[in-house]
mmCIF file of C-alpha atoms in Angstrom:
data_model
loop_
_atom_site.group_PDB
_atom_site.id
_atom_site.type_symbol
_atom_site.label_atom_id
_atom_site.label_comp_id
_atom_site.label_asym_id
_atom_site.label_seq_id
_atom_site.Cartn_x
_atom_site.Cartn_y
_atom_site.Cartn_z
ATOM 1 C CA ASP A 1 -11.429 13.943 10.399
ATOM 2 C CA THR A 2 -10.904 13.832 6.667
ATOM 3 C CA GLY A 3 -8.684 10.741 6.625
ATOM 4 C CA VAL A 4 -9.495 7.104 5.919
ATOM 5 C CA SER A 5 -11.233 5.457 8.872
ATOM 6 C CA GLN A 6 -11.312 1.764 9.655
ATOM 7 C CA ASP A 7 -13.354 -0.057 12.226
ATOM 8 C CA PRO A 8 -12.645 -1.943 14.387
ATOM 9 C CA ARG A 9 -8.967 -1.324 15.134
ATOM 10 C CA HIS A 10 -8.539 -4.770 16.595
ATOM 11 C CA LYS A 11 -10.529 -7.975 16.270
ATOM 12 C CA ILE A 12 -9.904 -11.269 18.011
ATOM 13 C CA THR A 13 -12.039 -14.131 16.809
ATOM 14 C CA LYS A 14 -12.214 -17.856 17.123
ATOM 15 C CA ARG A 15 -11.364 -20.016 14.144
ATOM 16 C CA GLY A 16 -14.438 -20.710 12.057
ATOM 17 C CA GLN A 17 -16.239 -17.483 12.946
ATOM 18 C CA ASN A 18 -17.154 -14.791 10.435
ATOM 19 C CA VAL A 19 -15.807 -11.261 10.745
ATOM 20 C CA THR A 20 -16.652 -8.006 8.996
ATOM 21 C CA PHE A 21 -14.536 -4.882 8.763
ATOM 22 C CA ARG A 22 -15.586 -1.416 7.678
ATOM 23 C CA CYS A 23 -13.703 1.286 5.827
ATOM 24 C CA ASP A 24 -14.767 4.904 5.314
ATOM 25 C CA PRO A 25 -12.639 6.526 2.611
ATOM 26 C CA ILE A 26 -11.887 10.179 2.019
ATOM 27 C CA SER A 27 -15.154 11.518 0.656
ATOM 28 C CA GLU A 28 -13.705 12.924 -2.575
ATOM 29 C CA HIS A 29 -11.966 9.654 -3.433
ATOM 30 C CA ASN A 30 -13.825 7.353 -5.790
ATOM 31 C CA ARG A 31 -11.355 4.481 -5.547
ATOM 32 C CA LEU A 32 -11.157 2.225 -2.518
ATOM 33 C CA TYR A 33 -8.671 -0.598 -1.960
ATOM 34 C CA TRP A 34 -8.271 -3.461 0.480
ATOM 35 C CA TYR A 35 -4.852 -4.863 1.316
ATOM 36 C CA ARG A 36 -3.559 -7.374 3.815
ATOM 37 C CA GLN A 37 -0.195 -7.001 5.533
ATOM 38 C CA THR A 38 1.672 -9.467 7.700
ATOM 39 C CA LEU A 39 4.786 -8.723 9.728
ATOM 40 C CA GLY A 40 7.798 -7.967 7.581
ATOM 41 C CA GLN A 41 5.873 -8.031 4.313
ATOM 42 C CA GLY A 42 4.564 -5.455 1.918
ATOM 43 C CA PRO A 43 0.848 -4.836 1.552
ATOM 44 C CA GLU A 44 -0.785 -7.670 -0.405
ATOM 45 C CA PHE A 45 -3.549 -6.625 -2.784
ATOM 46 C CA LEU A 46 -6.993 -8.079 -2.113
ATOM 47 C CA THR A 47 -9.513 -6.066 -4.111
ATOM 48 C CA TYR A 48 -10.481 -2.579 -5.244
ATOM 49 C CA PHE A 49 -13.536 -0.550 -6.186
ATOM 50 C CA GLN A 50 -14.148 2.397 -8.428
ATOM 51 C CA ASN A 51 -17.293 3.952 -7.012
ATOM 52 C CA GLU A 52 -19.560 0.962 -6.292
ATOM 53 C CA ALA A 53 -18.053 -1.322 -8.925
ATOM 54 C CA GLN A 54 -15.590 -3.979 -7.816
ATOM 55 C CA LEU A 55 -13.066 -3.811 -10.645
ATOM 56 C CA GLU A 56 -10.472 -6.346 -9.608
ATOM 57 C CA LYS A 57 -10.044 -9.111 -7.082
ATOM 58 C CA SER A 58 -6.798 -10.913 -6.321
ATOM 59 C CA ARG A 59 -6.607 -14.467 -7.604
ATOM 60 C CA LEU A 60 -5.029 -15.324 -4.274
ATOM 61 C CA LEU A 61 -8.250 -14.382 -2.524
ATOM 62 C CA SER A 62 -10.311 -17.383 -1.544
ATOM 63 C CA ASP A 63 -14.090 -17.431 -1.830
ATOM 64 C CA ARG A 64 -14.254 -16.949 1.945
ATOM 65 C CA PHE A 65 -13.452 -13.281 1.349
ATOM 66 C CA SER A 66 -16.020 -10.870 0.025
ATOM 67 C CA ALA A 67 -16.132 -7.110 -0.201
ATOM 68 C CA GLU A 68 -18.853 -4.620 -0.967
ATOM 69 C CA ARG A 69 -19.171 -0.916 -1.548
ATOM 70 C CA PRO A 70 -22.914 -0.604 -2.074
ATOM 71 C CA LYS A 71 -23.285 3.151 -2.423
ATOM 72 C CA GLY A 72 -19.820 4.011 -3.587
ATOM 73 C CA SER A 73 -18.885 5.427 -0.197
ATOM 74 C CA PHE A 74 -17.931 3.107 2.685
ATOM 75 C CA SER A 75 -16.877 -0.481 2.101
ATOM 76 C CA THR A 76 -17.045 -3.707 4.077
ATOM 77 C CA LEU A 77 -14.745 -6.705 3.931
ATOM 78 C CA GLU A 78 -16.114 -9.978 5.236
ATOM 79 C CA ILE A 79 -14.136 -13.098 5.983
ATOM 80 C CA GLN A 80 -16.168 -16.246 6.466
ATOM 81 C CA ARG A 81 -15.014 -19.320 8.387
ATOM 82 C CA THR A 82 -11.841 -17.624 9.553
ATOM 83 C CA GLU A 83 -8.598 -19.579 9.679
ATOM 84 C CA GLN A 84 -5.441 -18.900 11.668
ATOM 85 C CA GLY A 85 -3.704 -17.963 8.425
ATOM 86 C CA ASP A 86 -6.097 -15.040 8.080
ATOM 87 C CA SER A 87 -4.428 -13.313 11.020
ATOM 88 C CA ALA A 88 -2.977 -10.085 9.643
ATOM 89 C CA MET A 89 -3.421 -6.346 9.443
ATOM 90 C CA TYR A 90 -6.167 -5.463 6.965
ATOM 91 C CA LEU A 91 -5.506 -2.093 5.409
ATOM 92 C CA CYS A 92 -7.965 0.035 3.506
ATOM 93 C CA ALA A 93 -6.826 2.837 1.239
ATOM 94 C CA SER A 94 -8.524 5.339 -0.999
ATOM 95 C CA SER A 95 -7.465 7.511 -3.898
ATOM 96 C CA LEU A 96 -8.766 9.651 -6.681
ATOM 97 C CA GLY A 97 -9.541 7.688 -9.792
ATOM 98 C CA LEU A 98 -7.933 7.739 -13.173
ATOM 99 C CA ASP A 99 -7.838 10.894 -15.118
ATOM 100 C CA GLY A 100 -5.837 11.810 -18.154
ATOM 101 C CA ARG A 101 -2.693 11.843 -16.053
ATOM 102 C CA GLY A 102 -3.066 8.307 -14.753
ATOM 103 C CA ASN A 103 -3.286 6.980 -11.232
ATOM 104 C CA TYR A 104 -2.969 8.718 -7.886
ATOM 105 C CA GLY A 105 -1.312 7.786 -4.630
ATOM 106 C CA TYR A 106 -3.137 6.094 -1.788
ATOM 107 C CA THR A 107 -4.167 7.395 1.585
ATOM 108 C CA PHE A 108 -4.213 4.458 3.971
ATOM 109 C CA GLY A 109 -6.327 3.917 7.038
ATOM 110 C CA SER A 110 -4.825 2.737 10.307
ATOM 111 C CA GLY A 111 -5.924 -0.811 9.602
ATOM 112 C CA THR A 112 -7.815 -3.541 11.407
ATOM 113 C CA ARG A 113 -5.614 -6.074 13.148
ATOM 114 C CA LEU A 114 -7.236 -9.498 13.009
ATOM 115 C CA THR A 115 -6.142 -12.294 15.311
ATOM 116 C CA VAL A 116 -7.697 -15.714 14.772
ATOM 117 C CA VAL A 117 -7.292 -18.024 17.739
ATOM 118 C CA GLY B 1 -0.198 -9.168 -13.327
ATOM 119 C CA GLU B 2 2.484 -6.672 -12.425
ATOM 120 C CA ASN B 3 5.643 -7.958 -10.754
ATOM 121 C CA VAL B 4 7.581 -5.460 -8.631
ATOM 122 C CA GLU B 5 10.964 -6.397 -7.223
ATOM 123 C CA GLN B 6 12.557 -4.190 -4.594
ATOM 124 C CA HIS B 7 16.183 -4.157 -3.410
ATOM 125 C CA PRO B 8 17.809 -4.188 -0.972
ATOM 126 C CA SER B 9 15.610 -5.718 1.704
ATOM 127 C CA THR B 10 17.597 -3.985 4.456
ATOM 128 C CA LEU B 11 19.827 -0.931 4.365
ATOM 129 C CA SER B 12 21.924 0.424 7.207
ATOM 130 C CA VAL B 13 23.430 3.878 6.765
ATOM 131 C CA GLN B 14 25.307 6.341 8.920
ATOM 132 C CA GLU B 15 23.508 9.552 9.693
ATOM 133 C CA GLY B 16 24.290 12.081 6.998
ATOM 134 C CA ASP B 17 24.990 9.504 4.306
ATOM 135 C CA SER B 18 22.723 8.768 1.332
ATOM 136 C CA ALA B 19 20.383 5.814 0.847
ATOM 137 C CA VAL B 20 19.193 4.410 -2.465
ATOM 138 C CA ILE B 21 16.432 1.845 -2.962
ATOM 139 C CA LYS B 22 15.621 0.367 -6.361
ATOM 140 C CA CYS B 23 12.514 -1.231 -7.785
ATOM 141 C CA THR B 24 12.220 -3.062 -11.085
ATOM 142 C CA TYR B 25 8.965 -3.794 -12.857
ATOM 143 C CA SER B 26 7.763 -5.874 -15.757
ATOM 144 C CA ASP B 27 4.658 -4.146 -17.150
ATOM 145 C CA SER B 28 5.224 -0.908 -19.054
ATOM 146 C CA ALA B 29 1.562 0.041 -19.175
ATOM 147 C CA SER B 30 1.281 2.091 -15.977
ATOM 148 C CA ASN B 31 2.627 5.626 -15.896
ATOM 149 C CA TYR B 32 2.617 6.198 -12.146
ATOM 150 C CA PHE B 33 5.395 5.265 -9.702
ATOM 151 C CA PRO B 34 4.889 6.007 -5.990
ATOM 152 C CA TRP B 35 6.974 5.422 -2.875
ATOM 153 C CA TYR B 36 5.557 4.901 0.612
ATOM 154 C CA LYS B 37 7.145 5.100 4.053
ATOM 155 C CA GLN B 38 5.889 2.976 6.934
ATOM 156 C CA GLU B 39 7.127 3.671 10.429
ATOM 157 C CA LEU B 40 6.879 0.942 13.024
ATOM 158 C CA GLY B 41 3.274 0.318 14.009
ATOM 159 C CA LYS B 42 1.901 2.956 11.653
ATOM 160 C CA ARG B 43 0.155 3.052 8.312
ATOM 161 C CA PRO B 44 2.074 3.418 5.020
ATOM 162 C CA GLN B 45 2.247 7.034 3.862
ATOM 163 C CA LEU B 46 2.909 8.361 0.388
ATOM 164 C CA ILE B 47 6.161 10.325 0.413
ATOM 165 C CA ILE B 48 6.886 10.952 -3.255
ATOM 166 C CA ASP B 49 5.677 9.870 -6.668
ATOM 167 C CA ILE B 50 6.613 10.331 -10.297
ATOM 168 C CA ARG B 51 4.805 10.050 -13.594
ATOM 169 C CA SER B 52 6.374 8.594 -16.683
ATOM 170 C CA ASN B 53 6.627 11.878 -18.525
ATOM 171 C CA VAL B 54 9.545 12.967 -16.292
ATOM 172 C CA GLY B 55 12.792 11.274 -15.332
ATOM 173 C CA GLU B 56 13.357 12.745 -11.866
ATOM 174 C CA LYS B 57 11.439 14.484 -9.110
ATOM 175 C CA LYS B 58 12.800 15.986 -5.903
ATOM 176 C CA ASP B 59 11.220 17.013 -2.635
ATOM 177 C CA GLN B 60 13.752 18.365 -0.162
ATOM 178 C CA ARG B 61 15.967 15.421 0.831
ATOM 179 C CA ILE B 62 14.131 12.760 -1.145
ATOM 180 C CA ALA B 63 14.064 12.175 -4.874
ATOM 181 C CA VAL B 64 12.743 9.564 -7.242
ATOM 182 C CA THR B 65 14.313 8.692 -10.578
ATOM 183 C CA LEU B 66 12.735 6.695 -13.358
ATOM 184 C CA ASN B 67 14.435 4.721 -16.120
ATOM 185 C CA LYS B 68 11.681 3.540 -18.434
ATOM 186 C CA THR B 69 14.048 1.787 -20.806
ATOM 187 C CA ALA B 70 15.530 -0.361 -18.058
ATOM 188 C CA LYS B 71 12.155 -0.567 -16.251
ATOM 189 C CA HIS B 72 13.305 0.547 -12.858
ATOM 190 C CA PHE B 73 12.711 3.453 -10.512
ATOM 191 C CA SER B 74 14.677 4.424 -7.456
ATOM 192 C CA LEU B 75 14.228 6.334 -4.215
ATOM 193 C CA HIS B 76 17.110 8.508 -3.097
ATOM 194 C CA ILE B 77 17.377 9.907 0.427
ATOM 195 C CA THR B 78 20.200 12.366 1.031
ATOM 196 C CA GLU B 79 21.630 13.609 4.337
ATOM 197 C CA THR B 80 19.833 10.816 6.188
ATOM 198 C CA GLN B 81 18.544 11.468 9.690
ATOM 199 C CA PRO B 82 17.402 9.051 12.419
ATOM 200 C CA GLU B 83 13.758 9.885 11.631
ATOM 201 C CA ASP B 84 14.273 8.411 8.158
ATOM 202 C CA SER B 85 14.465 4.972 9.799
ATOM 203 C CA ALA B 86 11.417 3.075 8.517
ATOM 204 C CA VAL B 87 10.307 0.557 5.916
ATOM 205 C CA TYR B 88 9.994 1.960 2.416
ATOM 206 C CA PHE B 89 7.784 0.434 -0.272
ATOM 207 C CA CYS B 90 7.603 1.048 -3.983
ATOM 208 C CA ALA B 91 4.376 0.299 -5.807
ATOM 209 C CA LYS B 92 3.183 -0.081 -9.350
ATOM 210 C CA LYS B 93 -0.415 -0.495 -10.337
ATOM 211 C CA LEU B 94 -1.927 -2.500 -7.490
ATOM 212 C CA GLN B 95 1.230 -4.297 -6.367
ATOM 213 C CA PHE B 96 3.695 -3.284 -3.669
ATOM 214 C CA GLY B 97 7.308 -4.243 -3.384
ATOM 215 C CA ALA B 98 8.451 -6.366 -0.460
ATOM 216 C CA GLY B 99 9.868 -3.339 1.325
ATOM 217 C CA THR B 100 13.271 -2.045 2.409
ATOM 218 C CA GLN B 101 14.053 -1.669 6.108
ATOM 219 C CA VAL B 102 16.208 1.451 6.407
ATOM 220 C CA VAL B 103 18.124 1.961 9.635
ATOM 221 C CA VAL B 104 19.951 5.248 10.136
ATOM 222 C CA THR B 105 22.547 5.059 12.871
ATOM 223 C CA PRO B 106 23.742 8.250 14.616
#
C-alpha cells in the first residue's frame, strides 16, 4: 500500500488520559501535516514537518499537543490530559515539498477518530 | 496567517446542471490553489489544482479558475451527476475553507 497510513483508526479514551497517534506518509513525500476535523467543518491545521523539522505549529494548538517526526519518515501526534473538546477526527496528510513551482497537493490518510469520554 | 473564505456553504443542484463554488483569500504570496472533495465518511481527496501562472485549468467535467487581481478562485462542475454529491474544500497554504456541501438531485 503506497498511501498514507494512520493508526489506530479509532480511539476511545477517558478524559485526562494521554493518547498517541501514528502516521506513515507516502515514502517519497518529505512534507507531513496534521489536521483536526470535526463534523461539518473543514480540516483545521495543527502542525507540519519538512523532513524531520517541525516548521509550523498552529497558535490554536495548546501545549497539551505535541508532534514528532524523528527520522523524517513516520510521525506521532500526542495529546496529553485529553479533554472532551479534543474529540475529533485527526487527519494526517503528506506531500512533496517545495520546488521551483511551489507547493503540491496533499494525500490524506483515513484518519484517527478520537472520542474522549 | 492566511484567511480563506468559501461560499456557498451548501449548494443544491439538479442533475445535469452546473455548480460553482468560490473561495477568496487574503495573502498573495502562495502560488498554489487546490480543491478537495470529501465524500461522507471518507478522507478528503485532491481533485484539481491550479498554479498562479495560469488562469484556468480543466479536467473533464471540473475546472478551476483563478483571478489573482480579485484574489479569488472558483471550482466549476458541469453536467453534475449524483456521484458529485460531497463536501468540497478549497485550500491555500495550510488553511482550508469551511467547505461546501453539494447535493445533486436526480
